[in-house]
Coordinates of C-alpha atoms in Angstrom, one line a residue:
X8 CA 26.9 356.7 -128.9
X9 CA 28.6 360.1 -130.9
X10 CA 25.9 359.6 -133.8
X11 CA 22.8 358.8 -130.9
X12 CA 23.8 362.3 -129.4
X13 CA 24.2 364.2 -132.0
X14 CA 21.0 362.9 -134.0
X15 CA 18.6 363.6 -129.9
X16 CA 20.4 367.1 -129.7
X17 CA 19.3 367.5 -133.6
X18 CA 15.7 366.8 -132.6
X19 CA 15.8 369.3 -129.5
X20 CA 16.9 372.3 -131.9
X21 CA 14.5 371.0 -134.6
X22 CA 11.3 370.9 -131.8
X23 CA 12.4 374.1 -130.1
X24 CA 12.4 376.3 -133.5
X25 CA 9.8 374.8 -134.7
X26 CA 10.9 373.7 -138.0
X27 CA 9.5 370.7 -137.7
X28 CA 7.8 370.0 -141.2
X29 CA 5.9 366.6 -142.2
X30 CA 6.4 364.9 -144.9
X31 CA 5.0 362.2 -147.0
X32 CA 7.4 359.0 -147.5
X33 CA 9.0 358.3 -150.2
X34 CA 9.8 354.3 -150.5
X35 CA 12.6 352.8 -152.9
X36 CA 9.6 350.2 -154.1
X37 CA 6.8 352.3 -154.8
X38 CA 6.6 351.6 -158.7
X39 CA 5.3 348.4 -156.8
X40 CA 3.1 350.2 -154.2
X41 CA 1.5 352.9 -156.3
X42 CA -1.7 353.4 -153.5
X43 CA 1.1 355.2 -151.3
X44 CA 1.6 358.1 -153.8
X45 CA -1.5 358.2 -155.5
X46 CA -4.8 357.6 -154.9
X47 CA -6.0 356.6 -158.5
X48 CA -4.1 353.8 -157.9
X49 CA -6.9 352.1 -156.4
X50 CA -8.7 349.2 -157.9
X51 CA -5.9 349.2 -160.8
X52 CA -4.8 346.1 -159.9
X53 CA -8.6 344.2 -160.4
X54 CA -8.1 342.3 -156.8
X55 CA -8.2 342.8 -153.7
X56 CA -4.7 344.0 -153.2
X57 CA -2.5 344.6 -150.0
X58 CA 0.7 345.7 -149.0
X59 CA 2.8 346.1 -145.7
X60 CA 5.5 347.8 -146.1
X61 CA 8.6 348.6 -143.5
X62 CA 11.0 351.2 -144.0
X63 CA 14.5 351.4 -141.7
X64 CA 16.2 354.8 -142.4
X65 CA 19.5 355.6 -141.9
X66 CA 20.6 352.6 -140.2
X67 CA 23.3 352.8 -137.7
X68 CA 22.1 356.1 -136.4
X69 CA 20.4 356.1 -132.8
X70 CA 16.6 357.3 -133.2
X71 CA 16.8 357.1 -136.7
X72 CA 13.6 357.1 -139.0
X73 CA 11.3 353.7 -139.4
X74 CA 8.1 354.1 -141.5
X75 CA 5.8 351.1 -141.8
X76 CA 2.6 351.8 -144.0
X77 CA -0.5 349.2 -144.7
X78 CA -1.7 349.8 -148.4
X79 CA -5.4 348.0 -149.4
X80 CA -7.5 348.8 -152.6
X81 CA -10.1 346.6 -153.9
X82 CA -12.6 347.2 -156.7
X83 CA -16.1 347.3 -156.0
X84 CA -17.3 343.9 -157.8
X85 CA -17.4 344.2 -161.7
X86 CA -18.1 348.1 -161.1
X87 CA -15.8 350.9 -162.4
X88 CA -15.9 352.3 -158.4
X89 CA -13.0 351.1 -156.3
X90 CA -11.6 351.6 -152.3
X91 CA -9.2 351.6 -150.4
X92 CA -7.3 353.0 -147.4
X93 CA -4.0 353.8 -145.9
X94 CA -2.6 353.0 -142.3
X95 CA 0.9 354.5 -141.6
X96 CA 3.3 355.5 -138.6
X97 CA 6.3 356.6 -138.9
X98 CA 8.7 357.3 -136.0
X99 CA 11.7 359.2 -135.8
X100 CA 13.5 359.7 -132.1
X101 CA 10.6 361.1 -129.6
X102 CA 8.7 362.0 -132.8
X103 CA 5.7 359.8 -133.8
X104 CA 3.4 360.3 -136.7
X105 CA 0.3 358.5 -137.9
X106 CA -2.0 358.9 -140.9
X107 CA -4.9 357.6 -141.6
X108 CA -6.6 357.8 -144.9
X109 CA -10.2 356.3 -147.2
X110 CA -8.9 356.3 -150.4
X111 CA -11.9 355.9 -153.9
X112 CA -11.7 355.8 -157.5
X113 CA -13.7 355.5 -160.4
X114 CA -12.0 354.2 -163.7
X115 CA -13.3 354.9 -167.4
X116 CA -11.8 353.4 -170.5
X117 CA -9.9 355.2 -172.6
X118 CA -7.9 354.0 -176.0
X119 CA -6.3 351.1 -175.1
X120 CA -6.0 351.4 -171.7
X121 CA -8.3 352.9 -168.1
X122 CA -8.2 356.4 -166.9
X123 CA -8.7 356.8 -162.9
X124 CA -9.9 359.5 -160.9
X125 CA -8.9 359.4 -157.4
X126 CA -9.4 360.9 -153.8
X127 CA -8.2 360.4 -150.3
X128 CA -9.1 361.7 -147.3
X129 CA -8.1 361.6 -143.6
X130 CA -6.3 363.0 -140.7
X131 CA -2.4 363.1 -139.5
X132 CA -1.4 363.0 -136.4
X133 CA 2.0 364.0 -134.6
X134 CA 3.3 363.4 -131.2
X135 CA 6.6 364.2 -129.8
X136 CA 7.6 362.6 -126.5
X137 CA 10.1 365.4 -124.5
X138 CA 10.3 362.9 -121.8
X139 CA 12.7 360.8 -124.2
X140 CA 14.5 363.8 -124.6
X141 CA 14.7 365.2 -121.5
X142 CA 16.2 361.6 -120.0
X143 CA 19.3 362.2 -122.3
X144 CA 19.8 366.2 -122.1
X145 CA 17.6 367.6 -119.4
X146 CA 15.9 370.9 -120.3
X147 CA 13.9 373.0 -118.2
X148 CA 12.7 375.0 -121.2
X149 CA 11.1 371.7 -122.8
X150 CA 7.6 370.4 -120.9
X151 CA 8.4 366.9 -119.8
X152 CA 5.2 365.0 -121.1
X153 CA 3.8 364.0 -125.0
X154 CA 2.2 367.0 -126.6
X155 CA 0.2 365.7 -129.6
X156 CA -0.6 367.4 -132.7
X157 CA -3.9 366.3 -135.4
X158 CA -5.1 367.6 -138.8
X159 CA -7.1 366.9 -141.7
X160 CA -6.0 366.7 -144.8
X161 CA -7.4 365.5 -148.8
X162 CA -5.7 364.2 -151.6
X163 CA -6.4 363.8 -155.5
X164 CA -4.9 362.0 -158.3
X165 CA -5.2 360.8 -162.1
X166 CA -3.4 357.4 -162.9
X167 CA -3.6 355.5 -166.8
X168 CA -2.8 352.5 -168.0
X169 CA -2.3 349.9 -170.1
X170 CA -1.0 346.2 -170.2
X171 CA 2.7 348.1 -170.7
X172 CA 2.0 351.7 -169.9
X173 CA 1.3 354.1 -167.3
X174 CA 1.1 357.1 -165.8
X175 CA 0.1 359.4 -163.0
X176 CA -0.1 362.8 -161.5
X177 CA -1.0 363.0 -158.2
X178 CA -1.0 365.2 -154.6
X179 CA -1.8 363.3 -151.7
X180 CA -1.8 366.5 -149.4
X181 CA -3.7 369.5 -151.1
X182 CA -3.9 371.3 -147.7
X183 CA -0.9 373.1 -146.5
X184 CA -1.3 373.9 -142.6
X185 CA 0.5 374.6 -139.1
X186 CA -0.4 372.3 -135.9
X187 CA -0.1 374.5 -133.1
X188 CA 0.2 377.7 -132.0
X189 CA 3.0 379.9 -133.0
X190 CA 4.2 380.8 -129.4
X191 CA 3.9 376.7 -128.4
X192 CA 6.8 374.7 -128.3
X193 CA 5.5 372.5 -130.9
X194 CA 4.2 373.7 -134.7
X195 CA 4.2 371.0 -137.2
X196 CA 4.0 372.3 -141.0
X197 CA 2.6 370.3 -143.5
X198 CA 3.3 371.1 -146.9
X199 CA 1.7 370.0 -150.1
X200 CA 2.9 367.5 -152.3
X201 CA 3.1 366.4 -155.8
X202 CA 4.0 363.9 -158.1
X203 CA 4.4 362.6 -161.8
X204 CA 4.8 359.4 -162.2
X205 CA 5.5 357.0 -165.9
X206 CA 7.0 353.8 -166.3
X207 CA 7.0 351.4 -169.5
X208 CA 7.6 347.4 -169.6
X209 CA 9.2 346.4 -172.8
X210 CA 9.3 342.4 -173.4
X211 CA 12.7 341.9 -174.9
X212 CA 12.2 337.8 -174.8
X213 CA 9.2 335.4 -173.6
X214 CA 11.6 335.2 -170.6
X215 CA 13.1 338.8 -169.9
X216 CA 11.2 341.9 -169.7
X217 CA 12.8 345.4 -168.2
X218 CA 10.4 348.2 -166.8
X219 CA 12.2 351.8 -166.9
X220 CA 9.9 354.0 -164.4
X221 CA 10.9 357.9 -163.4
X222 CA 8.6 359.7 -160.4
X223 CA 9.4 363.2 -160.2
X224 CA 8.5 365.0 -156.3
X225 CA 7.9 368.7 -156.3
X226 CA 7.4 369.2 -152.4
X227 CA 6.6 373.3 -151.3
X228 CA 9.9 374.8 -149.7
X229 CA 12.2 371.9 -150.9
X230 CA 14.2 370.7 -153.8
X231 CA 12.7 369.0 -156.8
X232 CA 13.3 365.3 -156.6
X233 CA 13.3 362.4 -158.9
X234 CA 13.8 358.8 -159.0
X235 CA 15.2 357.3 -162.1
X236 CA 14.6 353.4 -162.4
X237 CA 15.0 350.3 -164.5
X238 CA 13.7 346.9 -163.2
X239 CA 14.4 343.3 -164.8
X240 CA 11.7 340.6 -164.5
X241 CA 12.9 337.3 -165.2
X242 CA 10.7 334.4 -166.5
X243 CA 7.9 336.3 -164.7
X244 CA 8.8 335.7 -161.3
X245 CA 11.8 337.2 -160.6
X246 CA 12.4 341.0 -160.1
X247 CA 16.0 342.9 -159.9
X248 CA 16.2 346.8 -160.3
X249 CA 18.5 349.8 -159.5
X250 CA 17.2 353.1 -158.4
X251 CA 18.7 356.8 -158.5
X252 CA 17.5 359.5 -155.9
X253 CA 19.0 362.6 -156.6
X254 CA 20.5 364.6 -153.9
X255 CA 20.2 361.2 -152.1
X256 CA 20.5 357.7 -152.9
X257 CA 21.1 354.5 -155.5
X258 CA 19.5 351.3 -154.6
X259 CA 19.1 347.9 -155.0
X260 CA 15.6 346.4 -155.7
X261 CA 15.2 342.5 -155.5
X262 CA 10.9 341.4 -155.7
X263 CA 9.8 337.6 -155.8
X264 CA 6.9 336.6 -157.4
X265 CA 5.3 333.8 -155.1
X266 CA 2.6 332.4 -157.6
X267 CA -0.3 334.8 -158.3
X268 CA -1.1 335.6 -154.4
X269 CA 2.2 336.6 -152.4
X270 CA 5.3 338.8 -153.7
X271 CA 8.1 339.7 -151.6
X272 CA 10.3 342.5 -152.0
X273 CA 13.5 343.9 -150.3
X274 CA 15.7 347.4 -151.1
X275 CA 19.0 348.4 -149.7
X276 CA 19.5 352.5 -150.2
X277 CA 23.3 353.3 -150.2
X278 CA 23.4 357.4 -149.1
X279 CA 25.0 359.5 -151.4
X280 CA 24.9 362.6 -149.8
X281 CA 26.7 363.9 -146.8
X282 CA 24.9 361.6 -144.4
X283 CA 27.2 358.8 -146.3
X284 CA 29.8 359.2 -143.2
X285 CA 27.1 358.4 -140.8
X286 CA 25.0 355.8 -142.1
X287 CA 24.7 352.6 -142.9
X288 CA 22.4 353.1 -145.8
X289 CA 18.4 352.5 -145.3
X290 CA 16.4 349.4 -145.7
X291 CA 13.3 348.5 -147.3
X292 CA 10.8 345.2 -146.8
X293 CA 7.6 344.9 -148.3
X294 CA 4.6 342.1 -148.6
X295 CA 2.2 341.8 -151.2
X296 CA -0.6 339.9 -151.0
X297 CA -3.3 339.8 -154.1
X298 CA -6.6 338.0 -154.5
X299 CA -7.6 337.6 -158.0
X300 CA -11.1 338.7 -159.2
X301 CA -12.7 335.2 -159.9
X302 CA -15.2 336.8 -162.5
X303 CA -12.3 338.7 -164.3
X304 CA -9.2 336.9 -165.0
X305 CA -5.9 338.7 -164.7
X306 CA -4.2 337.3 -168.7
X307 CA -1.2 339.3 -168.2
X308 CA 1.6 339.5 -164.8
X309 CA 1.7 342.6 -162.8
X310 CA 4.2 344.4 -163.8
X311 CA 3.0 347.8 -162.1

């Protein structure tokens, strides 16, 4: 009950100064999920691909953040063209955002592997409830109803490669803006992002192969942040990784491999920094589900 009041008074200071800044998440499994960060990921894949995803953060802490996000790109029949789009909501105390977002890309070959060109485009939405945090510390200075926030925003990346190879630049918010008026009790920044992404899958035996994978994050008015990871897949069905965040995190990655259709994945971030004292760490789920293209056979596993 300390950690629930502490985190709803947070949220009251954060709302009333107007700090309140929105920001793309980052999940543990996104090597896996590469539509989420890039949008040249589309179409990569040469299915119809699709991903839910559910995010728990900071577990143990009342009104702490859960993200879930619904990821599906297809190519466009034998074409180089492909689509896609992105559903997410991600909820944190009385503070609810949504994005929605179309996502294309057109791939050319190039050496031995596909180059992809990729945009995105959509709208963000924020909505804080005061009436949630009013019921707890009552506040005559805060309005006692949901005041809603929306914005458009684009995005833009550039994703290669190969059988064992690839990798991406990518910023899935190009437009830096402030929902709201300064004088309002809500403004909502949202800042640009970017992010390089490069992972390699070396075949050690017929039956072991490891994929080391880095993403660095360059977000406007925040530390540089990268994930440093190294993934095992055993006898092709059977994924185990560990993942450093800096400033933040190491996790645990476990994936299954369900034939060619359904893979299922699960992450367990411990907390490194000084939110260690309060938390039980953060969970991760995901659910992949692929349809092969019929008319071009996939001859090698998915390993991005």
């Amino acid at each position: 009950m300390k950690h629930c009041f502490a985190f709803i008074w947070l949220m009251i200071i954060l709302i009333v100064h107007q700090t309140n800044a929105q920001q793309t998440t980052l999940y543990t499994q996104y090597m896996f999920n590469g539509l989420t960060i890039n949008p040249a990921y589309a179409g990569s894949q040469g299915g119809i691909n699709s991903s839910l995803i559910y995010r728990q953060h900071w577990s143990g802490i009342g009104g702490s953040p859960h993200t879930t996000t619904l990821a599906v790109d297809s190519p466009l029949g034998n074409k180089r063209m492909s689509i896609g789009g992105l559903l997410s909501q991600d909820k944190i105390g009385a503070t609810t955002t949504q994005n929605v977002n179309v996502v294309a890309s057109y791939r050319i070959n190039l050496f031995s592997g596909t180059l992809s060109f990729g945009l995105q485009g959509g709208f963000n939405s924020v909505a804080v409830n005061f009436a949630d945090l009013t019921s707890f510390l009552p506040d005559p200075a805060l309005p006692n109803e949901t005041v809603r926030r929306s914005s458009p925003n684009v995005g833009a990346g550039l994703f290669y490669n190969t059988d064992h190879l690839y990798v991406g630049f990518s910023a899935p918010r190009l437009i830096s803006s402030e929902l709201g008026d300064p004088n309002s009790t809500l403004v909502v920044e949202e800042k640009r992002h970017y992010f390089i992404s490069a992972g390699y899958a070396i075949e050690l035996t017929h039956l072991l192969m490891l994929k080391p994978n880095v993403l660095i994050r360059a977000t406007e008015g925040a530390p540089l942040q990268a994930d440093i990871n190294l993934n095992a897949l055993i006898m092709e069905w059977l994924w185990f990784g560990l993942s450093y965040r800096t400033q933040e995190s190491v996790a645990l990655i476990t994936e299954v491999q369900l034939g060619k259709t359904f893979r299922i994945g699960y992450s367990y971030d411990m907390i490194t920094n000084s939110a260690s004292n309060i938390t039980n760490g953060s969970h991760e789920f995901m659910l992949n589900v692929f349809f092969e293209n019929k008319k071009k056979k996939i001859k090698t596993p998915r390993y991005f």
